[in-house]
mmCIF file of C-alpha atoms in Angstrom:
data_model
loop_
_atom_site.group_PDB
_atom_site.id
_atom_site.type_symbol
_atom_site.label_atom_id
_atom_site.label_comp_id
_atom_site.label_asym_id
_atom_site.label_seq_id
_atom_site.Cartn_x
_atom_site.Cartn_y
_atom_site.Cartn_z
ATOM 1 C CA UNK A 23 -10.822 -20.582 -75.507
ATOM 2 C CA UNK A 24 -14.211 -22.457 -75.575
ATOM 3 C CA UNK A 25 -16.595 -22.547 -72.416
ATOM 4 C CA UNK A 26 -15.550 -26.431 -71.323
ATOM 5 C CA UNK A 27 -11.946 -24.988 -70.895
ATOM 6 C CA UNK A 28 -10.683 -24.194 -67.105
ATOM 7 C CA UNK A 29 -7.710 -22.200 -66.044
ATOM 8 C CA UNK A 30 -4.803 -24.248 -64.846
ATOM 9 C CA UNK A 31 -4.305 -22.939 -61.006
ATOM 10 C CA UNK A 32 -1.286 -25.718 -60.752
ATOM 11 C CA UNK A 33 1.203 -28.176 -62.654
ATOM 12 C CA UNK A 34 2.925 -30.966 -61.605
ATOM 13 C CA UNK A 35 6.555 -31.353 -62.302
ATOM 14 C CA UNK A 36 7.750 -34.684 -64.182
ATOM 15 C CA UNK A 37 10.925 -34.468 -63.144
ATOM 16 C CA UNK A 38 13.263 -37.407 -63.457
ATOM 17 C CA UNK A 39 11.218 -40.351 -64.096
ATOM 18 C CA UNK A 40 13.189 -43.131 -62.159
ATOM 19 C CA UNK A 41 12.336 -45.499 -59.359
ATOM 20 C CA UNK A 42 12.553 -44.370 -55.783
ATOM 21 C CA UNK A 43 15.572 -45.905 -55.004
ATOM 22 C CA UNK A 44 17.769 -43.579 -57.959
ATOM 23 C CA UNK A 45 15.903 -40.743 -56.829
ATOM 24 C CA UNK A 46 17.086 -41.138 -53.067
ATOM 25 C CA UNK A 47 20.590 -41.741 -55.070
ATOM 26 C CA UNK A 48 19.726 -38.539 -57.033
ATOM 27 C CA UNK A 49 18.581 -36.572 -54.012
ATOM 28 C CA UNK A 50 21.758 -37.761 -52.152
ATOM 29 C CA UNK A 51 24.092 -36.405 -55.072
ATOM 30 C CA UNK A 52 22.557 -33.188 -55.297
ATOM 31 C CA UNK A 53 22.116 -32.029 -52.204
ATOM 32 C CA UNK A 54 25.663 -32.488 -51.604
ATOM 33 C CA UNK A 55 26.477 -30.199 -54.833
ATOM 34 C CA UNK A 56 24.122 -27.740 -53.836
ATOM 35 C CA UNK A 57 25.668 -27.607 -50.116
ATOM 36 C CA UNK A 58 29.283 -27.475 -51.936
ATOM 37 C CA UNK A 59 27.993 -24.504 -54.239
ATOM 38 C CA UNK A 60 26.976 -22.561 -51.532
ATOM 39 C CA UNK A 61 29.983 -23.383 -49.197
ATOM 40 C CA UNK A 62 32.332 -22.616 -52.254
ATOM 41 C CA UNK A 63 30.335 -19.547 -53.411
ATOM 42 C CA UNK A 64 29.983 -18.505 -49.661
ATOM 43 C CA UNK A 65 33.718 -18.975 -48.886
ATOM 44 C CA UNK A 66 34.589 -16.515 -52.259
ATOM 45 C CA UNK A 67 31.940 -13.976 -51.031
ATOM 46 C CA UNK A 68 33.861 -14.247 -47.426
ATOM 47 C CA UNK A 69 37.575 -13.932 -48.787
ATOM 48 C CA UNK A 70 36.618 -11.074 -50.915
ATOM 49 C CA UNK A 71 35.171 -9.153 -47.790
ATOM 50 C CA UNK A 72 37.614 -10.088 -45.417
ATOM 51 C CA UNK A 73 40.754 -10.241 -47.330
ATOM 52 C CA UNK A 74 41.848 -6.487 -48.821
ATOM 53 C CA UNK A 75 44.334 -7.333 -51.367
ATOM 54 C CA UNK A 76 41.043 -8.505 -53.231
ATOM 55 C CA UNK A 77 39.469 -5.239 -53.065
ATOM 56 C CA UNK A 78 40.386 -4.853 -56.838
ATOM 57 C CA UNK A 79 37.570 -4.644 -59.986
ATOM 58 C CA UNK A 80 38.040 -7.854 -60.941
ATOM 59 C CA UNK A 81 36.965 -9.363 -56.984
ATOM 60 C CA UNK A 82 34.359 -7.088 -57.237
ATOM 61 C CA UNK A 83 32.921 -8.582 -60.298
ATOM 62 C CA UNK A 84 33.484 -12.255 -59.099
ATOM 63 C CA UNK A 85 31.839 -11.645 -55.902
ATOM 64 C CA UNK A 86 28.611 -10.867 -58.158
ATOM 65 C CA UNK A 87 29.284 -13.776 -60.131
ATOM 66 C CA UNK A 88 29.065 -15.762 -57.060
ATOM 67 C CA UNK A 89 26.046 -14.198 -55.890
ATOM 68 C CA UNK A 90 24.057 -14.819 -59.178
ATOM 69 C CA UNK A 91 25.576 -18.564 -58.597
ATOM 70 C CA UNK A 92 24.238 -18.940 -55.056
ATOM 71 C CA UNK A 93 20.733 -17.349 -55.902
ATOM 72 C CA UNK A 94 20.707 -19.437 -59.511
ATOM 73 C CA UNK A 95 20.972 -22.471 -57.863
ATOM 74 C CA UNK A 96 18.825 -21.631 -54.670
ATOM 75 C CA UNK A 97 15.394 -20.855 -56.953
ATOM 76 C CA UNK A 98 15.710 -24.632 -58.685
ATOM 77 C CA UNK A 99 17.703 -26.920 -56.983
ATOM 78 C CA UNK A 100 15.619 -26.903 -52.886
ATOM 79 C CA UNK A 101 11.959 -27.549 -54.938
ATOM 80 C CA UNK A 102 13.930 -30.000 -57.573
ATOM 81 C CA UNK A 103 15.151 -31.904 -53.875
ATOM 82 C CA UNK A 104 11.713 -31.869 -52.145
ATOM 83 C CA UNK A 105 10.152 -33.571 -55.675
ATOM 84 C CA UNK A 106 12.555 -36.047 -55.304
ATOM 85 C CA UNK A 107 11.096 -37.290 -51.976
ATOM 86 C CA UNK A 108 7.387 -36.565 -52.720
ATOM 87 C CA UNK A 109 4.914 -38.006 -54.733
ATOM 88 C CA UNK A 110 2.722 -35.526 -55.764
ATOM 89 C CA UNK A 111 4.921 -32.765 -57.896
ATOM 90 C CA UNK A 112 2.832 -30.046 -57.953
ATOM 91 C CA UNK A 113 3.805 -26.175 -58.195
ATOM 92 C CA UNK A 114 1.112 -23.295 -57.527
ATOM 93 C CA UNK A 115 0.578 -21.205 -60.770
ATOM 94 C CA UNK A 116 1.960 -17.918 -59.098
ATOM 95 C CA UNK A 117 5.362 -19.708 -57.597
ATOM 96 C CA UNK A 118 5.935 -21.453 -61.199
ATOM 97 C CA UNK A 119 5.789 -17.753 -62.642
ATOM 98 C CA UNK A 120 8.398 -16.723 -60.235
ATOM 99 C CA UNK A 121 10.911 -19.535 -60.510
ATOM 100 C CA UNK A 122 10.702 -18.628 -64.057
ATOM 101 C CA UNK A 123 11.114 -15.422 -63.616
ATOM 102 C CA UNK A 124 14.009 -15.331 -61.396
ATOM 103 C CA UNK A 125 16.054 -17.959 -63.781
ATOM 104 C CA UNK A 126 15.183 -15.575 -66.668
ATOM 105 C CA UNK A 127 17.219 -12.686 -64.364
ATOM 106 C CA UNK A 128 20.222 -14.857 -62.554
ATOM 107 C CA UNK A 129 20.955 -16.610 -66.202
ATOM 108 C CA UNK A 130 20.894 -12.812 -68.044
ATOM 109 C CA UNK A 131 22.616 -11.629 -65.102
ATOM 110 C CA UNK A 132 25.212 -14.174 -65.525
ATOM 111 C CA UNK A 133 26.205 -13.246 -69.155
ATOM 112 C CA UNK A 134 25.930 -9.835 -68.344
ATOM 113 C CA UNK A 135 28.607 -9.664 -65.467
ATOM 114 C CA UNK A 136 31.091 -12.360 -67.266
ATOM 115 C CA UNK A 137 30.990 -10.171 -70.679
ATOM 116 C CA UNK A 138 32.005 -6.890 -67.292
ATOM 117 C CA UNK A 139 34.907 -9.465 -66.702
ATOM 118 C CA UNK A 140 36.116 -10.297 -69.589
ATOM 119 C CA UNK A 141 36.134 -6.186 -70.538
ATOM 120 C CA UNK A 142 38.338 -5.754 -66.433
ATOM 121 C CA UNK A 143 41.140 -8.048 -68.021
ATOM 122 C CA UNK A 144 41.111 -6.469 -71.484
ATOM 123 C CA UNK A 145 41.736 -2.855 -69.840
ATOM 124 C CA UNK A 146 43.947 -4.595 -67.124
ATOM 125 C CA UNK A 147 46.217 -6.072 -69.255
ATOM 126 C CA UNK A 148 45.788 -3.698 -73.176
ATOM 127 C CA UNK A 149 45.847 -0.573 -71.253
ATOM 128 C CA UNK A 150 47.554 -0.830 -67.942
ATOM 129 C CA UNK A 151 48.460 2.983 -68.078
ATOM 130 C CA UNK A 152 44.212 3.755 -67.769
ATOM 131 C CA UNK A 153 43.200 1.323 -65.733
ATOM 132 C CA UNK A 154 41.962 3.132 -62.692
ATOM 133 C CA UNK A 155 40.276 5.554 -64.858
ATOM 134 C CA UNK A 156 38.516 3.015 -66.674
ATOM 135 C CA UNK A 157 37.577 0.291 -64.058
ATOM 136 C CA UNK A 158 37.046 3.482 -61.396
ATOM 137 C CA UNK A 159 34.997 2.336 -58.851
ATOM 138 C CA UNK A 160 31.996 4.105 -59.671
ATOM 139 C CA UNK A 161 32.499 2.896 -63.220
ATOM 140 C CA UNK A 162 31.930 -0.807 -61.682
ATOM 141 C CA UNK A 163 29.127 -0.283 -59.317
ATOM 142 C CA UNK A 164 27.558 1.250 -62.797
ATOM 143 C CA UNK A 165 28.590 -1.516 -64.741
ATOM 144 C CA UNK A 166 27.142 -3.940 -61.763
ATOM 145 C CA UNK A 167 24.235 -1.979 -61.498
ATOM 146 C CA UNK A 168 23.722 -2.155 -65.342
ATOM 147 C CA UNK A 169 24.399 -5.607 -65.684
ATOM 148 C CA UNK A 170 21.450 -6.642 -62.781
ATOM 149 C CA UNK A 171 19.119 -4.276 -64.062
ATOM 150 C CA UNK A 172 18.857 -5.581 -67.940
ATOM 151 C CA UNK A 173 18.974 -8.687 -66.994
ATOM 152 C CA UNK A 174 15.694 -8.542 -64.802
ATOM 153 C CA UNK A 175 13.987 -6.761 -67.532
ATOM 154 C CA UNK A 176 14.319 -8.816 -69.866
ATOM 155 C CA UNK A 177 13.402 -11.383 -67.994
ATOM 156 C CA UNK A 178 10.520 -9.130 -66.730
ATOM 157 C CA UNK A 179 9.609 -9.264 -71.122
ATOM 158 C CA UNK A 180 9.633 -13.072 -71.140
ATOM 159 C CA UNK A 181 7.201 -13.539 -67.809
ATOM 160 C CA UNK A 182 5.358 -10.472 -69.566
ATOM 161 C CA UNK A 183 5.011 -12.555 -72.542
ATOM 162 C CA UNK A 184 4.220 -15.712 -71.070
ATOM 163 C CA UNK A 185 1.233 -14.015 -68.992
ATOM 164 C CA UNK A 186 -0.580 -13.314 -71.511
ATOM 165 C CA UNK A 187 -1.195 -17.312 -72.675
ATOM 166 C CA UNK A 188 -4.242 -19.061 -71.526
ATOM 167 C CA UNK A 189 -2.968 -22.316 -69.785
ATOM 168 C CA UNK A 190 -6.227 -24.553 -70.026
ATOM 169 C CA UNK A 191 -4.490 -28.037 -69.866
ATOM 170 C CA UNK A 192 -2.615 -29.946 -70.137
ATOM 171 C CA UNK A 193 -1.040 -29.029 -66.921
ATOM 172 C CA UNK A 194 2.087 -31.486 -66.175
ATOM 173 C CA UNK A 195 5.863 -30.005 -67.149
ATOM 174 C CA UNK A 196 7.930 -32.395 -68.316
ATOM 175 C CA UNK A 197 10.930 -31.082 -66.359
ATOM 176 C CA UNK A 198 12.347 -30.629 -62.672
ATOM 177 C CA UNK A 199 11.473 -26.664 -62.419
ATOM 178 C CA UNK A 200 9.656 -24.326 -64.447
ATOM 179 C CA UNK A 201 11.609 -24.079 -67.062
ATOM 180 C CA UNK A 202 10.689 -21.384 -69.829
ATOM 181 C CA UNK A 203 10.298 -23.538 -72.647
ATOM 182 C CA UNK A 204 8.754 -26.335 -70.920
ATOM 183 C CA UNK A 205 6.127 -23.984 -69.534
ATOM 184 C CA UNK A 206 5.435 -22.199 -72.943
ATOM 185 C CA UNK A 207 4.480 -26.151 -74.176
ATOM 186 C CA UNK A 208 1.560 -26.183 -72.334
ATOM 187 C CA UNK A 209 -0.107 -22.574 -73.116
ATOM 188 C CA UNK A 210 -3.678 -22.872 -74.900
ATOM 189 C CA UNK A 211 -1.709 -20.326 -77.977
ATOM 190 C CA UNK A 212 0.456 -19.890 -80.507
ATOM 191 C CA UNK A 213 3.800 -19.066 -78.958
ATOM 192 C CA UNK A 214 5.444 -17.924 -81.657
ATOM 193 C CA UNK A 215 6.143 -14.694 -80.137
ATOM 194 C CA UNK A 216 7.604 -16.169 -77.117
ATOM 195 C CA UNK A 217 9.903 -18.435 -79.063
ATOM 196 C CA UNK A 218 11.436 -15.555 -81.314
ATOM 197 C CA UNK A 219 11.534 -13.110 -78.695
ATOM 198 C CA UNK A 220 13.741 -15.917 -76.482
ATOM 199 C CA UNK A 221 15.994 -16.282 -80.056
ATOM 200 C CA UNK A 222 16.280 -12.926 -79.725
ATOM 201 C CA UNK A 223 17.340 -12.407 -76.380
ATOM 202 C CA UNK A 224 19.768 -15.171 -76.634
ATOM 203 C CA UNK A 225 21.346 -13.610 -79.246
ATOM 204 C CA UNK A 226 21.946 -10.347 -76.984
ATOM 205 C CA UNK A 227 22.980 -11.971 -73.954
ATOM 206 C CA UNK A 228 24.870 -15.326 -75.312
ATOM 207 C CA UNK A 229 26.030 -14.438 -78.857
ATOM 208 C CA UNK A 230 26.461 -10.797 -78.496
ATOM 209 C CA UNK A 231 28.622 -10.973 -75.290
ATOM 210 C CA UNK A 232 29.927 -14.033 -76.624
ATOM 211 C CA UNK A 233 31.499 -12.305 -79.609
ATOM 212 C CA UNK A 234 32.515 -9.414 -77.438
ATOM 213 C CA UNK A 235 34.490 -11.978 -74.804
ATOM 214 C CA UNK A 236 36.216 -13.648 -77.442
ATOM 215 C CA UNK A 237 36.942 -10.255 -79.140
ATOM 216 C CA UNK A 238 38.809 -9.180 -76.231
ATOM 217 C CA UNK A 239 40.691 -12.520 -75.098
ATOM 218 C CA UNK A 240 42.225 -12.156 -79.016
ATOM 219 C CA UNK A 241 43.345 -8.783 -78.338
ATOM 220 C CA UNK A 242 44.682 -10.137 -74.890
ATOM 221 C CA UNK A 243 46.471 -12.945 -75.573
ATOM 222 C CA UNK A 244 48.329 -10.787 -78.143
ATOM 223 C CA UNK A 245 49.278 -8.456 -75.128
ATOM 224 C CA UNK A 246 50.062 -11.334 -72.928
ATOM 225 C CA UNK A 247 52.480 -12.812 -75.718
ATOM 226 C CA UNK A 248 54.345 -9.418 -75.530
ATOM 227 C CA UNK A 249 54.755 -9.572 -71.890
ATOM 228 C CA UNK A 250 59.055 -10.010 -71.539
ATOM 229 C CA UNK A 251 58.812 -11.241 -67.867
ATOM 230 C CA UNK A 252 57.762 -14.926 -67.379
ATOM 231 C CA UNK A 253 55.856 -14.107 -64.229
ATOM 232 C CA UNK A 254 54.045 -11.822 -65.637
ATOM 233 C CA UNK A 255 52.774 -13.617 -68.431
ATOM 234 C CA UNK A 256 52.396 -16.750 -66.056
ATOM 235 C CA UNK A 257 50.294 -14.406 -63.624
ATOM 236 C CA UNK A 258 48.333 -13.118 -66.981
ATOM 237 C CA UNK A 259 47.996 -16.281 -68.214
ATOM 238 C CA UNK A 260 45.940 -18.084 -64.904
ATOM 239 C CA UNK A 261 43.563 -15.231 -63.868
ATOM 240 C CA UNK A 262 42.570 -15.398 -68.092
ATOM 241 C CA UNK A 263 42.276 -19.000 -68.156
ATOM 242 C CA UNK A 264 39.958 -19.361 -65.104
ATOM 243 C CA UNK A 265 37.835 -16.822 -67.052
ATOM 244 C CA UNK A 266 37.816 -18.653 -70.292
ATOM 245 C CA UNK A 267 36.841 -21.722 -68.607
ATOM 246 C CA UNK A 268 33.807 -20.314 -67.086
ATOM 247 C CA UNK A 269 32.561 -18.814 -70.162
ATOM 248 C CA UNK A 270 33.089 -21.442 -72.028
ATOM 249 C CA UNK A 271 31.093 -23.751 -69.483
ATOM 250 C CA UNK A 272 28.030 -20.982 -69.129
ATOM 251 C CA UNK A 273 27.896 -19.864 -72.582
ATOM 252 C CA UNK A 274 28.221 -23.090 -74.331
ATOM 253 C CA UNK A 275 25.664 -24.942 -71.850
ATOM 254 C CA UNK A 276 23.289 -21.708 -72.710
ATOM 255 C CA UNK A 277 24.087 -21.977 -76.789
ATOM 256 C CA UNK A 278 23.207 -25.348 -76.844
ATOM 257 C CA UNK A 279 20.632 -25.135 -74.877
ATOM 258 C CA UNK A 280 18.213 -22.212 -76.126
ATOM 259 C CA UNK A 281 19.633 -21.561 -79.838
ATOM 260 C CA UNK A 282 19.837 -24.950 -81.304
ATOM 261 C CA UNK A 283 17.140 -26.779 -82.966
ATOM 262 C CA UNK A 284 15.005 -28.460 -80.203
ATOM 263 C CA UNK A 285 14.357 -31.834 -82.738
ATOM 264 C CA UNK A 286 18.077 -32.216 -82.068
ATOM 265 C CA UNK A 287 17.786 -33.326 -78.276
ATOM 266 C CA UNK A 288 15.173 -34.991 -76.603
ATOM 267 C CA UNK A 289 13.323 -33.719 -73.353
ATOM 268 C CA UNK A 290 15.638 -35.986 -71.239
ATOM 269 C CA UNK A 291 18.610 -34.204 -72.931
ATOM 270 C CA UNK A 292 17.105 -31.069 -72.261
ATOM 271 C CA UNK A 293 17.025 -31.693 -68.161
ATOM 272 C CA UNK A 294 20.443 -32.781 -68.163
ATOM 273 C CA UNK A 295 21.760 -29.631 -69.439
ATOM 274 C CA UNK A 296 19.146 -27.466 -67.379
ATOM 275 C CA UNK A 297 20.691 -29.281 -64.569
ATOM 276 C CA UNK A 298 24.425 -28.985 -65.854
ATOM 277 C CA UNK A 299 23.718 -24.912 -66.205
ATOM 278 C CA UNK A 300 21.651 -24.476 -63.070
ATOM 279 C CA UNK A 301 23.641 -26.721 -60.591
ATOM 280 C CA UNK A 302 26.859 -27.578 -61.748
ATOM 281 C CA UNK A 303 28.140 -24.396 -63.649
ATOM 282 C CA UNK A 304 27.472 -22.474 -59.706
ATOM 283 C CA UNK A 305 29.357 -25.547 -58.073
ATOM 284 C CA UNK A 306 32.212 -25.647 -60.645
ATOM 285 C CA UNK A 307 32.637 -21.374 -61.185
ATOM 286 C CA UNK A 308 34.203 -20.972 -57.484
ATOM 287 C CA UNK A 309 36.391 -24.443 -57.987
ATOM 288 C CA UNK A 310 38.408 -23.026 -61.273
ATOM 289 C CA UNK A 311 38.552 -19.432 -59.478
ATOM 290 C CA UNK A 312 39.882 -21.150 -56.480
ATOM 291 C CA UNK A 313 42.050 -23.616 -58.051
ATOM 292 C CA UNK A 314 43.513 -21.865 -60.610
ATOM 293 C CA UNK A 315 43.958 -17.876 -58.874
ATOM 294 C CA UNK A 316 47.062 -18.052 -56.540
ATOM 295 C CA UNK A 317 45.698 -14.363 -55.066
ATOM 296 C CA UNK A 318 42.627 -16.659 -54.084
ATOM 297 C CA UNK A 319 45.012 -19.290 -52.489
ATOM 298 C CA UNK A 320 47.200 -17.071 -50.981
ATOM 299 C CA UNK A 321 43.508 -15.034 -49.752
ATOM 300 C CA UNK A 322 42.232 -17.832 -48.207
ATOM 301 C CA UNK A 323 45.942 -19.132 -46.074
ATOM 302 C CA UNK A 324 46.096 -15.088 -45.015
ATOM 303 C CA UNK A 325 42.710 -15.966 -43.377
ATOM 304 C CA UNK A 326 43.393 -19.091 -41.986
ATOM 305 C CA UNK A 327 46.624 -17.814 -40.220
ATOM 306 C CA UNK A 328 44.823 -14.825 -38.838
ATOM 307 C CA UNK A 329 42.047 -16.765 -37.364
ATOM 308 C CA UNK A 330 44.664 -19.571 -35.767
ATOM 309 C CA UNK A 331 46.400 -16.087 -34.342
ATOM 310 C CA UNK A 332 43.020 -15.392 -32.445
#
């Protein structure tokens, strides 16, 4: 760094550069989502607790998964509404280091507990006979435990990484949070270790587990196309799917997102599927759990009829 060089104490986030009138459209539309990912998330968090038929591994898991939702969305989407109504876009150095941090964790996180899921069906429905020995309950707080823990290290390695870059200007991010690879743009250095160490990680927490998921959904639907009773396969069939469909929406969003070639889609591109993976994929998750789980349904009438009886 030469003398005439200053440290950058703030940035200002670009965000979505539109006129005032789609951005009071924009902050209309999001802060509903945001309210229905937190009443959806909320209301699986509150049928798992209340209801005791979904005391079972698999609830166990999801309530994490909606936990990492809630939290995933709550560190981007409240600053990304409060831009939308200012003028001035700015984000404190230490703050920006935190909501990068904390997306780093949640998104690990997030692989992390849906490769835990995808390994409850697998033993649930391959070996039915071990199940309770496998998915004990100590073996899931472990597995819980695990899963939180590795992801907020290596998250801890990226905001490790990125604090050792002198950011002398430029200082405006050209997206609606502080995004890792947005940020890294701006740093006075070569990044080159940031950038393989993030190829790296993605390939442990997206490709990895990704493998590993679809591993075990082959080995299941061969197990589920052995099933002789039609209700059981039909009952095997709808908890799997709703899995699948989540994975598919997280890990594809992530794939495309940090493991293509960035020449391939534009900045503007880029926001649209940060926003699809930090706001949608939370609101949608408890909508295909809820929607497609009859134990869910049936969870949240049992709840309704004992609070009527009250």
């Amino acid at each position: 760094m030469t003398e005439n060089q200053t440290w950058v104490t703030e940035f200002i986030l670009l965000g979505f550069p539109l006129s005032p009138s789609m951005q009071m459209l924009l902050f209309g539309h999001f802060c509903l989502f945001y309210v229905l990912t937190l009443l959806g998330n909320g209301v699986i968090l509150g049928l798992i607790s209340l209801d005791s038929r979904l005391h079972t591994p698999m609830y166990f898991f999801l309530s994490h998964l909606a936990i990492v939702d809630i939290s995933y969305a709550s560190n981007n989407v409240p600053k990304m509404l409060v831009n939308l109504l200012n003028k001035k876009n700015t984000i404190s150095f230490v703050p920006c280091i935190t909501q990068t941090f904390l997306y780093m964790a949640f998104a690990h996180t997030e692989c992390l507990i849906l490769v835990v899921m995808s390994l409850d069906r697998y033993v649930a429905i391959c070996h039915p006979l071990r199940y309770s020995i496998v998915m004990s309950w100590r073996a899931c707080t472990v597995q819980a435990v695990t899963s939180w823990t590795c992801g907020s290290l290596l998250a801890l390695v990226h905001v490790g990484l990125v604090l050792r870059l002198p950011f002398c200007g430029p200082h405006e991010i050209n997206h609606f949070f502080c995004e890792i690879l947005s940020v890294l743009k701006l740093a006075c250095a070569d990044t080159t270790l940031n950038q393989v160490v993030i190829f790296a990680a993605s390939v442990f927490v997206l490709v990895g587990p990704l493998c590993l998921v679809l591993g075990s959904y082959t080995r299941i639907l061969a197990a589920i196309l052995r099933i002789q009773s039609a209700e059981g396969r039909r009952k095997a069939f709808s908890t799997c799917s709703s899995h699948l469909c989540v994975v598919g929406l997280f890990f594809g969003t992530a794939i495309v997102m940090y493991m293509t070639p960035k020449s391939r889609h534009p900045e503007e591109q880029q926001k649209v599927l940060s926003l699809f993976y930090s706001l949608f994929n939370p609101m949608l998750n408890p909508l295909i759990y809820s929607l497609r789980n009859k134990e869910v349904k049936g969870a949240f009438r049992r709840v309704l009829w004992k609070e009527r009886l009250m």
